Coordinates of C-alpha atoms and ligand atoms in Angstrom, one line a residue:
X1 CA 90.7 158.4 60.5
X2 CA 94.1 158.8 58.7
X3 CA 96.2 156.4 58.1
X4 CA 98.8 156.3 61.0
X5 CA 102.4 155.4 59.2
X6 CA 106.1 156.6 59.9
X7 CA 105.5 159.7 57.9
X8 CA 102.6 161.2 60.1
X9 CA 104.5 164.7 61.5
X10 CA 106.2 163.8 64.9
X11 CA 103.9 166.3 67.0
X12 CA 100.7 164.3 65.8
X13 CA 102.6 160.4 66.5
X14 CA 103.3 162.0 69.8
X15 CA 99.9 163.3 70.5
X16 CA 98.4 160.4 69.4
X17 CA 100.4 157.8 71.5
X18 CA 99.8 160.3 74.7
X19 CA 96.0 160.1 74.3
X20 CA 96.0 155.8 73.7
X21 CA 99.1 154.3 74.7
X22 CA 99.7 153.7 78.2
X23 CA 103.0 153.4 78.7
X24 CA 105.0 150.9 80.8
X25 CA 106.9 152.1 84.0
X26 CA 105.9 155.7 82.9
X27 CA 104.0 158.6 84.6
X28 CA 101.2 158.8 81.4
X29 CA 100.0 162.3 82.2
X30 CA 103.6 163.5 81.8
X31 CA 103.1 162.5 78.0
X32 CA 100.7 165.3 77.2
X33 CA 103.4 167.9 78.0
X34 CA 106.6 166.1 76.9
X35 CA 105.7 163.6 73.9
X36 CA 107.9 160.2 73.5
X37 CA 110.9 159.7 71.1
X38 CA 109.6 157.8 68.5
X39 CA 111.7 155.6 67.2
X40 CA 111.0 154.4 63.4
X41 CA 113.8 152.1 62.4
X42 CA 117.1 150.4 63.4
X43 CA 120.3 148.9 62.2
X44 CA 123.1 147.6 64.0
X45 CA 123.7 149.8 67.2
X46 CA 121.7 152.8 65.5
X47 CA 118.2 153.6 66.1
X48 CA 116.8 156.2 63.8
X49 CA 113.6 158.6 65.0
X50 CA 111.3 159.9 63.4
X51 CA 113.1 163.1 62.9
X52 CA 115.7 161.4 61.6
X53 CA 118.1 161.2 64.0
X54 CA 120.8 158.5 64.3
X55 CA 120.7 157.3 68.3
X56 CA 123.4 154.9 69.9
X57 CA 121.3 152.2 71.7
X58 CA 124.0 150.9 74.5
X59 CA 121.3 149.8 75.7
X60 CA 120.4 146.9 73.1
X61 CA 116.8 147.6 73.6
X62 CA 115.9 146.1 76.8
X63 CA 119.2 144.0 77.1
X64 CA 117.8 142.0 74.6
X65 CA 119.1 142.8 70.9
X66 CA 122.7 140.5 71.4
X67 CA 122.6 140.5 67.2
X68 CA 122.0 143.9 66.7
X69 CA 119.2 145.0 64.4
X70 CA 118.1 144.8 61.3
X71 CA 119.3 141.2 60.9
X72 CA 117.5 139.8 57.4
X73 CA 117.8 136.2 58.0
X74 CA 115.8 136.4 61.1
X75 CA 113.0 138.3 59.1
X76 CA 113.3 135.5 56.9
X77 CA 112.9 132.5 59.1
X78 CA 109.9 134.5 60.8
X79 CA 108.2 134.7 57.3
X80 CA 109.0 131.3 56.4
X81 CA 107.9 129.6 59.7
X82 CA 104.5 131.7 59.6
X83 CA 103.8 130.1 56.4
X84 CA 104.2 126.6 56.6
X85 CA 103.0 126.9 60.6
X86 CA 102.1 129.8 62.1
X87 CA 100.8 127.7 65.8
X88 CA 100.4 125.5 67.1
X89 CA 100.5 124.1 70.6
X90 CA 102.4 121.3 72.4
X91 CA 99.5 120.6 75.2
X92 CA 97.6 117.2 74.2
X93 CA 100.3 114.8 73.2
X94 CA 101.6 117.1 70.0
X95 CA 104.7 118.6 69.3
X96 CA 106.1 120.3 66.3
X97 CA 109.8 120.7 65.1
X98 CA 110.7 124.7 66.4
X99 CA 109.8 123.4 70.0
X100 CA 111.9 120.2 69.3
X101 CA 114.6 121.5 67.6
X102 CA 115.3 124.5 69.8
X103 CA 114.7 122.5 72.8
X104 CA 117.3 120.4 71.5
X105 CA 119.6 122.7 70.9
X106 CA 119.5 124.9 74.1
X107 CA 120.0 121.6 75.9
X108 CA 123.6 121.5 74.1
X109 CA 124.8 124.7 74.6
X110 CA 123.4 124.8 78.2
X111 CA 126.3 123.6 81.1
X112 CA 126.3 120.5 81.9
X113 CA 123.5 118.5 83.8
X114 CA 120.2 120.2 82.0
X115 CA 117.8 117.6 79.8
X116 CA 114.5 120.2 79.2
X117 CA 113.0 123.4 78.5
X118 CA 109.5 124.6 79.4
X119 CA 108.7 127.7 77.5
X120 CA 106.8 131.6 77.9
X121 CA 106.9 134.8 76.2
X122 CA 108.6 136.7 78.9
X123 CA 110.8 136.7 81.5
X124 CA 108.1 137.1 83.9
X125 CA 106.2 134.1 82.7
X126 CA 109.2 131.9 82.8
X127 CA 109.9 133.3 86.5
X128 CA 106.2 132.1 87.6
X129 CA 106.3 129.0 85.8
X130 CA 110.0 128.9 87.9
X131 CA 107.8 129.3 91.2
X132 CA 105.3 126.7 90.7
X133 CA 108.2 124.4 89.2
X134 CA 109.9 124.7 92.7
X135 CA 107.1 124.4 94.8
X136 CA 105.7 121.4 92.5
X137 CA 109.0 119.6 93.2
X138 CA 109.7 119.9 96.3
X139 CA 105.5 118.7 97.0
X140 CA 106.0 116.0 94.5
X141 CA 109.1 114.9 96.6
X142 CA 106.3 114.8 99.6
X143 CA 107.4 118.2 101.5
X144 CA 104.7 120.3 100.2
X145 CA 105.5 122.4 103.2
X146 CA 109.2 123.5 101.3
X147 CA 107.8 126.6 99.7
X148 CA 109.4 129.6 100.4
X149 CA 111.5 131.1 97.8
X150 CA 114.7 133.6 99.0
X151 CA 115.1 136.6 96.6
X152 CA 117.5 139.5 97.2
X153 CA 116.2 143.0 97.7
X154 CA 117.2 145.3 94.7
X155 CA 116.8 141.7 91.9
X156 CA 114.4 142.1 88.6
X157 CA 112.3 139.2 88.0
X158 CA 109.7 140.8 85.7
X159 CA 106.5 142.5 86.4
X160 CA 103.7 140.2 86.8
X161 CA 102.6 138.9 90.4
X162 CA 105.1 136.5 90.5
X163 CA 107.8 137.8 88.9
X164 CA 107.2 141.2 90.5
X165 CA 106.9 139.7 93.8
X166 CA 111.0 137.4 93.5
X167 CA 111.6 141.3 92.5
X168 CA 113.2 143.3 95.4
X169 CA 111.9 146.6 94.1
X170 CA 110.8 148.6 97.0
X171 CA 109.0 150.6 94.1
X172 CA 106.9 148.1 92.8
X173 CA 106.1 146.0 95.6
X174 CA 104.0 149.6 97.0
X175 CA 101.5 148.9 94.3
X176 CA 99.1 146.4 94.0
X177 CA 99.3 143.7 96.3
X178 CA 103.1 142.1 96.5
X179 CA 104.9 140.3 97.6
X180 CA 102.4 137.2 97.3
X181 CA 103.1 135.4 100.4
X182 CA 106.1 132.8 101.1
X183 CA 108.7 135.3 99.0
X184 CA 111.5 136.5 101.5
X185 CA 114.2 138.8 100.3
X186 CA 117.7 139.0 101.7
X187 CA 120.2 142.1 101.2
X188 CA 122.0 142.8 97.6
X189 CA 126.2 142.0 97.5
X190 CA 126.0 146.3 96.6
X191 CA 129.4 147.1 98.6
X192 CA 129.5 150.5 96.7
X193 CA 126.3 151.4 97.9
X194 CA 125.9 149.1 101.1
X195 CA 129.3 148.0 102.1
X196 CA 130.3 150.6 104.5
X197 CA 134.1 150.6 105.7
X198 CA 134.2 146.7 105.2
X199 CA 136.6 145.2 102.2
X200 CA 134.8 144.0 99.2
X201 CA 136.0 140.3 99.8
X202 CA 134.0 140.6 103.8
X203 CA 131.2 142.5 102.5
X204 CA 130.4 139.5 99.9
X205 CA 130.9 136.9 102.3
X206 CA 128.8 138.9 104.6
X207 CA 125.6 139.4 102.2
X208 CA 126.1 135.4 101.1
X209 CA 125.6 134.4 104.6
X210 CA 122.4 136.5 105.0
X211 CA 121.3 133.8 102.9
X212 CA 122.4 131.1 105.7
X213 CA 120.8 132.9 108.5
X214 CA 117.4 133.3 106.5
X215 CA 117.5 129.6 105.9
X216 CA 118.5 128.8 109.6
X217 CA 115.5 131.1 110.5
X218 CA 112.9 129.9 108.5
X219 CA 114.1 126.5 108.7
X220 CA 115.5 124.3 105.7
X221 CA 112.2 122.2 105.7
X222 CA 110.5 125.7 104.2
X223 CA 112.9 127.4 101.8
X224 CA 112.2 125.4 98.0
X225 CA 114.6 127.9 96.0
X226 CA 117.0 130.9 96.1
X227 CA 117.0 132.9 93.0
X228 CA 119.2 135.7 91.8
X229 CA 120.6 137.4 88.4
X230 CA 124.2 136.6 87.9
X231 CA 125.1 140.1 87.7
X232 CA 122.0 142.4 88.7
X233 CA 120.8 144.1 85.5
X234 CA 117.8 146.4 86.0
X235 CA 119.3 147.2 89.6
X236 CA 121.9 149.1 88.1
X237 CA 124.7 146.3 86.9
X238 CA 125.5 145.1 90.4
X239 CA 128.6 143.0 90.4
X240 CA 129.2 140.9 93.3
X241 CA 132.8 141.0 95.2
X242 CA 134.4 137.6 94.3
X243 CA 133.8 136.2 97.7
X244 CA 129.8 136.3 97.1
X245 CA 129.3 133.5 94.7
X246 CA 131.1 130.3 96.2
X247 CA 129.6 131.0 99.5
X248 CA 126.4 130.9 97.9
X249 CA 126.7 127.9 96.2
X250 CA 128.2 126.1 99.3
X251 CA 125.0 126.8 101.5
X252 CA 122.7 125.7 98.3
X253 CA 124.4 122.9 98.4
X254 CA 124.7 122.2 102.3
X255 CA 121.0 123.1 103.0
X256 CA 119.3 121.4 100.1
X257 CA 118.2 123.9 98.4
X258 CA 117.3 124.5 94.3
X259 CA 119.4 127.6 92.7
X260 CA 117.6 129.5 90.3
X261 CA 119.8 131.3 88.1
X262 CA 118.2 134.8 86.8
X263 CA 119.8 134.5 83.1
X264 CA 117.4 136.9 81.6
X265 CA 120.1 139.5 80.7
X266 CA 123.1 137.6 81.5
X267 CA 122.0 134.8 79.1
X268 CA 123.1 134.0 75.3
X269 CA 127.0 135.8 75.7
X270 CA 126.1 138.8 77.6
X271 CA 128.9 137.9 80.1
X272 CA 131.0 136.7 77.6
X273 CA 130.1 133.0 78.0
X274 CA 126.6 131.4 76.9
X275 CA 125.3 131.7 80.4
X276 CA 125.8 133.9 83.3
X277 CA 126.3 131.1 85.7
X278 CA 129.3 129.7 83.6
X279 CA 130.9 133.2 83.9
X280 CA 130.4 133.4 87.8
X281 CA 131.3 129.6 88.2
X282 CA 127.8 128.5 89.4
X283 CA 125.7 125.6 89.3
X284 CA 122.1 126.5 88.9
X285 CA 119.4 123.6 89.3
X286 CA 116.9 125.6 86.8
X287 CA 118.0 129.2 84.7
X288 CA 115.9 131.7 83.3
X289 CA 116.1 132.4 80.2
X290 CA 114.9 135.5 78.0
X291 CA 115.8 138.7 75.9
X292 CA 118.8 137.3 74.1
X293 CA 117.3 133.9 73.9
X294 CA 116.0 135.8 70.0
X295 CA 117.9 138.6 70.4
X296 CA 114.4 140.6 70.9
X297 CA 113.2 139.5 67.4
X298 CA 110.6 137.3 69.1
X299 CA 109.0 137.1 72.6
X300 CA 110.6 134.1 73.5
X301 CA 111.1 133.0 76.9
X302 CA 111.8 129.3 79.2
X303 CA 113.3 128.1 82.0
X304 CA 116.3 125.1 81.7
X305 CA 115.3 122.8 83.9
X306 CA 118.1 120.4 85.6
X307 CA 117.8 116.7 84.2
X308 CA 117.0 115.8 88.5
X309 CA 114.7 118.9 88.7
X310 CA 112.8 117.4 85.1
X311 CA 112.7 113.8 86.3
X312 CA 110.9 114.4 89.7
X313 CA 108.4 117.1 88.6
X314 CA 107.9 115.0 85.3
X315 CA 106.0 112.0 86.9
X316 CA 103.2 113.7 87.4
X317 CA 100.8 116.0 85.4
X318 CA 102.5 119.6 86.1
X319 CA 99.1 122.0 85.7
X320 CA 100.7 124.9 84.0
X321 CA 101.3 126.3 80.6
X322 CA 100.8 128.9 78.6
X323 CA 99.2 129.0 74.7
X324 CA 101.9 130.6 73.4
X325 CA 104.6 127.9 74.7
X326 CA 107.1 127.3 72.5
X327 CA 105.5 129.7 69.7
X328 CA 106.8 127.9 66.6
X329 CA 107.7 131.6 65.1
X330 CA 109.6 132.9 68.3
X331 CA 111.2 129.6 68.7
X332 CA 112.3 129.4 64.7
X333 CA 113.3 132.6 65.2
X334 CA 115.5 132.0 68.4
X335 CA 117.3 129.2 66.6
X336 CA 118.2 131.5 63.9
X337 CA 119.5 133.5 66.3
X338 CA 121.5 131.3 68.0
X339 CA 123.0 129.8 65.1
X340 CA 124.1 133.1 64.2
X341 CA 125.7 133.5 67.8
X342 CA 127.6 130.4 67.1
X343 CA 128.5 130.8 63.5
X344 CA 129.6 134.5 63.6
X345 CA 131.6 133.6 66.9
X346 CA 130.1 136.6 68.8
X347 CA 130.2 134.9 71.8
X348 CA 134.3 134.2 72.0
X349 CA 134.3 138.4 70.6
X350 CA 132.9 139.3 73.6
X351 CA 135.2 137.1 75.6
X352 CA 138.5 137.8 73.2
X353 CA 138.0 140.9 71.9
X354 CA 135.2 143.3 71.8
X355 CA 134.7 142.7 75.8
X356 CA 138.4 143.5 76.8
X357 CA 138.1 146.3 74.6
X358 CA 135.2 148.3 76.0
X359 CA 136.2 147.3 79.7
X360 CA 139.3 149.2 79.3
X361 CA 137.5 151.9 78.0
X362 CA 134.8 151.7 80.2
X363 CA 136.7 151.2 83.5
X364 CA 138.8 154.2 82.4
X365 CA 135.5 156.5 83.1
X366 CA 135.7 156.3 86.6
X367 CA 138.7 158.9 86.3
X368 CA 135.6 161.2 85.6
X369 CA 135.1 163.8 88.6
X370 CA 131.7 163.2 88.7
X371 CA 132.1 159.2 88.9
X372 CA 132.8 156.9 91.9
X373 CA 132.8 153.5 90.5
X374 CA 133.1 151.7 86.9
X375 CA 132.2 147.9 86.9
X376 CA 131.8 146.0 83.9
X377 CA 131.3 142.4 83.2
X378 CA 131.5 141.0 79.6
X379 CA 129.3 143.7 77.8
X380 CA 126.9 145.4 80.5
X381 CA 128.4 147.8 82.8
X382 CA 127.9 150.6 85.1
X383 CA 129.3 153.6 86.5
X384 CA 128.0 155.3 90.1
X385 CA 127.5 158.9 90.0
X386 CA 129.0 161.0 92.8
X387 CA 128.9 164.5 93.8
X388 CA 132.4 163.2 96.5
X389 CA 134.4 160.4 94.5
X390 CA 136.7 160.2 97.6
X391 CA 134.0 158.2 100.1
X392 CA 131.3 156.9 98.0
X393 CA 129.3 159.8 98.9
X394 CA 125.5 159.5 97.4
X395 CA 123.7 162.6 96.7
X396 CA 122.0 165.0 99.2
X397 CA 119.4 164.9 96.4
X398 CA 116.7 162.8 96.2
X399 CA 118.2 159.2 94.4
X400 CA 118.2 159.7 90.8
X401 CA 117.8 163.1 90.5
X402 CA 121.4 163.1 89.1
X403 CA 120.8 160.4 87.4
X404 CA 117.9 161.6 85.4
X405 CA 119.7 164.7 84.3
X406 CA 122.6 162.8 82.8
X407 CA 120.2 159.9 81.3
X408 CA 118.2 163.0 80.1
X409 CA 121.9 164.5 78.1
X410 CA 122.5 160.9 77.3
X411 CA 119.5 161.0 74.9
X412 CA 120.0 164.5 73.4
X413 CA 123.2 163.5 72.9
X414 CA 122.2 160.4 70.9
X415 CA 123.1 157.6 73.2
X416 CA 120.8 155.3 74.8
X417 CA 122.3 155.1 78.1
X418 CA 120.1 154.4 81.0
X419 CA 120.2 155.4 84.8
X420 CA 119.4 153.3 87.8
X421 CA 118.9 155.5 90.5
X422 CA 122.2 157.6 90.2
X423 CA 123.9 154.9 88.6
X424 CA 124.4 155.0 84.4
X425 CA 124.4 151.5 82.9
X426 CA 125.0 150.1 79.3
X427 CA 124.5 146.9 77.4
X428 CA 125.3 147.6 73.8
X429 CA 124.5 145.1 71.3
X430 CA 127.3 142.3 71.2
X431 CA 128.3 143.3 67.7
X432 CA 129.3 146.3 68.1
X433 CA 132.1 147.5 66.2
X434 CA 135.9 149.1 67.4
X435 CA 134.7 152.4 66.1
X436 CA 130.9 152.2 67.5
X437 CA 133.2 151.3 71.2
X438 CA 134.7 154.7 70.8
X439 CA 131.9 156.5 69.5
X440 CA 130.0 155.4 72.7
X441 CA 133.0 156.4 75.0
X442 CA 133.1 160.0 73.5
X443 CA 129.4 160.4 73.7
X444 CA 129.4 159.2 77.3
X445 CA 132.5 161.4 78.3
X446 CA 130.6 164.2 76.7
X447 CA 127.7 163.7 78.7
X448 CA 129.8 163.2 82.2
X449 CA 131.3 166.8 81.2
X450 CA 127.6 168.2 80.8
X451 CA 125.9 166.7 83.3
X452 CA 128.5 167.6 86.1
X453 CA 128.3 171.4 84.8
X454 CA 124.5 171.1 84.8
X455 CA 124.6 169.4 88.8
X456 CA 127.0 172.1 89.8
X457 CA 125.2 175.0 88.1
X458 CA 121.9 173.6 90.0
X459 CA 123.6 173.4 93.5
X460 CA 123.0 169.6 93.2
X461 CA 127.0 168.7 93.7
X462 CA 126.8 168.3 97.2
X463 CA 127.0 164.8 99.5
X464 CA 124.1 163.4 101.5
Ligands
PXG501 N1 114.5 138.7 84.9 C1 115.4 139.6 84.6 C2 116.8 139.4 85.2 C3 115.1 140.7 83.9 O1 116.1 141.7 83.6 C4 112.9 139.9 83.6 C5 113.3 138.8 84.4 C6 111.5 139.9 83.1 O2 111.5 139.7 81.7 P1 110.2 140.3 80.9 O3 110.5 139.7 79.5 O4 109.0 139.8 81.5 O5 110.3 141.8 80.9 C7 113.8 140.9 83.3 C8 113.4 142.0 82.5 C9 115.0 147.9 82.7 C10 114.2 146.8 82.4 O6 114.5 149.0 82.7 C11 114.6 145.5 82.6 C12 113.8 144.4 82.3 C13 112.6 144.6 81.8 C14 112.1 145.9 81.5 C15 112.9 147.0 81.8 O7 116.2 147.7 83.0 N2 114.2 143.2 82.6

């Protein structure tokens, strides 16, 4: 067989990956038609394919690449870690210094009130491990019987039983067997989509008490956790009206129940702060941590466990864990990464600077014809697609046939930006330049202009 490198011709990479790469979240047969873009390189905000094309990722990846590529020093630390250790575990009374160092150190940038870390390699391994951490405290505390978990219709937890299942995605939960059992999912603070003729500020108190009345119904001796992203990410950058988070903290509190902030994409400056929940002015008991954790260098994953949570579920033997906790390469290489967070003040750029700056420009899309809403928080935001911009109107089309199309320009266009359904989202790498801010904004604005000539010319411009 020949070699298979970067300079194979792009047909015979594409054919190759159709016939033995299943793809995630894909229709594979669609592959044989319609090879994948294959990307070869990146650097900074630029990926580069194999026809070497230069390719805007606002999409940072997954919401994971917070550095931007092609960062040397974490190359570096990789090499250097895999030398002196390349594993070893933390299971039978061992420990080595990545898992203690890091540990460390995410316990001082976390808020307030968190002493420990258990680790995975995904987000959806650090949302099970989140599951049985709830259910093992509240059993440990002697009601075994507090085990239901509240999750909100629309959320992304990750893909695995568990994960999928704390997911609301009507999508995945037709396949294979979820939710598992004891999951209950209350409605999304969506007022674009959901909120009808109320006010933001009623439509978020509304969907936070939905959370009350589920507890009330299946009783506070039963419900363990409620978990939820800050901001929902994969279900198209869902910002809650202000009135949303209090409320749900105040019935947390009142009803005695654990928080579980989803800081998967949130976390490590996405919103402008270290952590979602310091942005939205919430105190989780447990977060979620992922993505920007190494800035997608690594997998790297954990949940920050409260210093209560720890010291209840920490007198007895917790039967869970997974061999690649606390990888001593990923975890060297998150440390890198978040000393370069810290050092190069990217963080307080987002905040101070680079944020503001692409909000305004952003925000300023939703003068588009074709576009009903901008929302943006720190550095992921979203616009909704309309075919009426005067009532919120969704398609008549099928959801995310609009969509598709303008992801679809996006791309030939040379920016990675996404589409949820008919909504557009970005997350661009937090380094992202002035200039690489207004390079995205023209690339977008160009796409808008296409795609509504493309809807119209299809007879797809017309309200549901
Ligand atoms: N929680 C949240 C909030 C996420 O966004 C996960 C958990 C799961 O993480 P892992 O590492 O297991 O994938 C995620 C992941 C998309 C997309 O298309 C989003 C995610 C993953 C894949 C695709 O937006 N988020």
């Amino acid at each position: 067989m020949t070699q298979i490198t970067n300079h194979l011709p792009t047909a015979e990479l594409q054919a190759l990956d159709a016939a033995h790469h299943m793809h995630p979240f894909s229709t594979q047969a669609g592959f044989e038609t319609r090879g994948a873009r294959v990307i070869t390189r990146a650097k900074g905000v630029f990926l580069t394919d194999s026809e070497g094309e230069e390719i805007l990722d606002a999409m940072a990846g997954l919401w994971c690449v917070n550095i931007g590529y092609g960062r040397d020093e974490l190359a570096d630390v990789a090499a250097r870690q895999m030398r002196e250790l390349p594993y070893y575990n933390t299971f039978f009374q061992t420990t080595h210094v990545p898992a203690i160092a890091l540990s460390a150190k995410l316990v001082e940038i976390a808020p307030d009130g968190f002493s420990h870390v258990f680790y995975g390699s995904s987000g959806s391994e650090a949302n099970d491990t989140n599951i049985r951490l709830v259910r093992h405290y509240w059993a440990t505390k002697g009601q075994p019987d507090k085990n239901i978990i509240i999750s909100r219709k629309n959320a992304y937890h990750g893909s695995t039983m568990g994960g999928g299942s704390l997911g609301g995605m009507s999508g995945m939960h037709a396949q294979g067997g979820m939710p598992i059992p004891n999951i209950h999912h209350i409605g999304q603070p969506n007022w674009y989509a959901e909120g009808g003729d109320m006010t933001p500020a009623e439509f978020g108190l509304m969907r936070a008490r939905e959370l009350e009345q589920a507890i009330e119904q299946l009783g506070a001796d039963r419900v363990a956790a409620f978990i939820a992203e800050p901001v929902q990410g994969a279900g198209g950058v869902i910002v809650a009206p202000d009135t949303y988070w209090p409320e749900i903290q105040r019935i947390c509190d009142a009803h005695d129940i654990l928080l579980i902030a989803d800081e998967v994409i949130c976390g490590f400056g996405r919103t402008g702060q270290w952590f979602g929940s310091q942005t939205l002015n919430i105190r989780p008991d447990i977060m979620t941590m992922a993505k920007g954790l190494s800035s997608g260098y690594a997998p790297i994953a954990g949940s920050m466990i409260s210093a209560e949570v720890a010291q209840v579920v920490g007198q007895t033997e917790f039967n869970h864990g997974y061999t690649y906790h606390a990888h001593p390469v990923a975890a060297a290489v998150a440390l890198e990464n978040i000393r370069i967070l810290e050092e190069e003040k990217i963080i307080q750029r987002v905040h101070d600077d680079i944020g503001p700056y692409l909000q305004g420009k952003w925000r300023a899309l939703a003068d588009h014809p074709l576009v009903g809403e901008a929302q943006i928080v720190g550095m992921m935001g979203s616009i909704a697609l309309t075919p009426d911009k005067s009532r919120r109107a969704p398609f008549a089309a099928e959801a995310g046939t609009a969509g598709y199309i303008t992801r679809e320009i996006s791309f030939a266009n040379n920016l990675v930006m996404r589409h949820v359904g008919d909504r557009m989202i970005i997350s661009p790498p937090l380094t992202i330049t002035h200039a690489e801010v207004d390079l995205l904004i023209e690339r977008a604005t160009k796409t808008l202009d296409q795609a509504l000539a493309k809807i119209k010319s299809e007879g797809l411009l017309v309200a549901g």
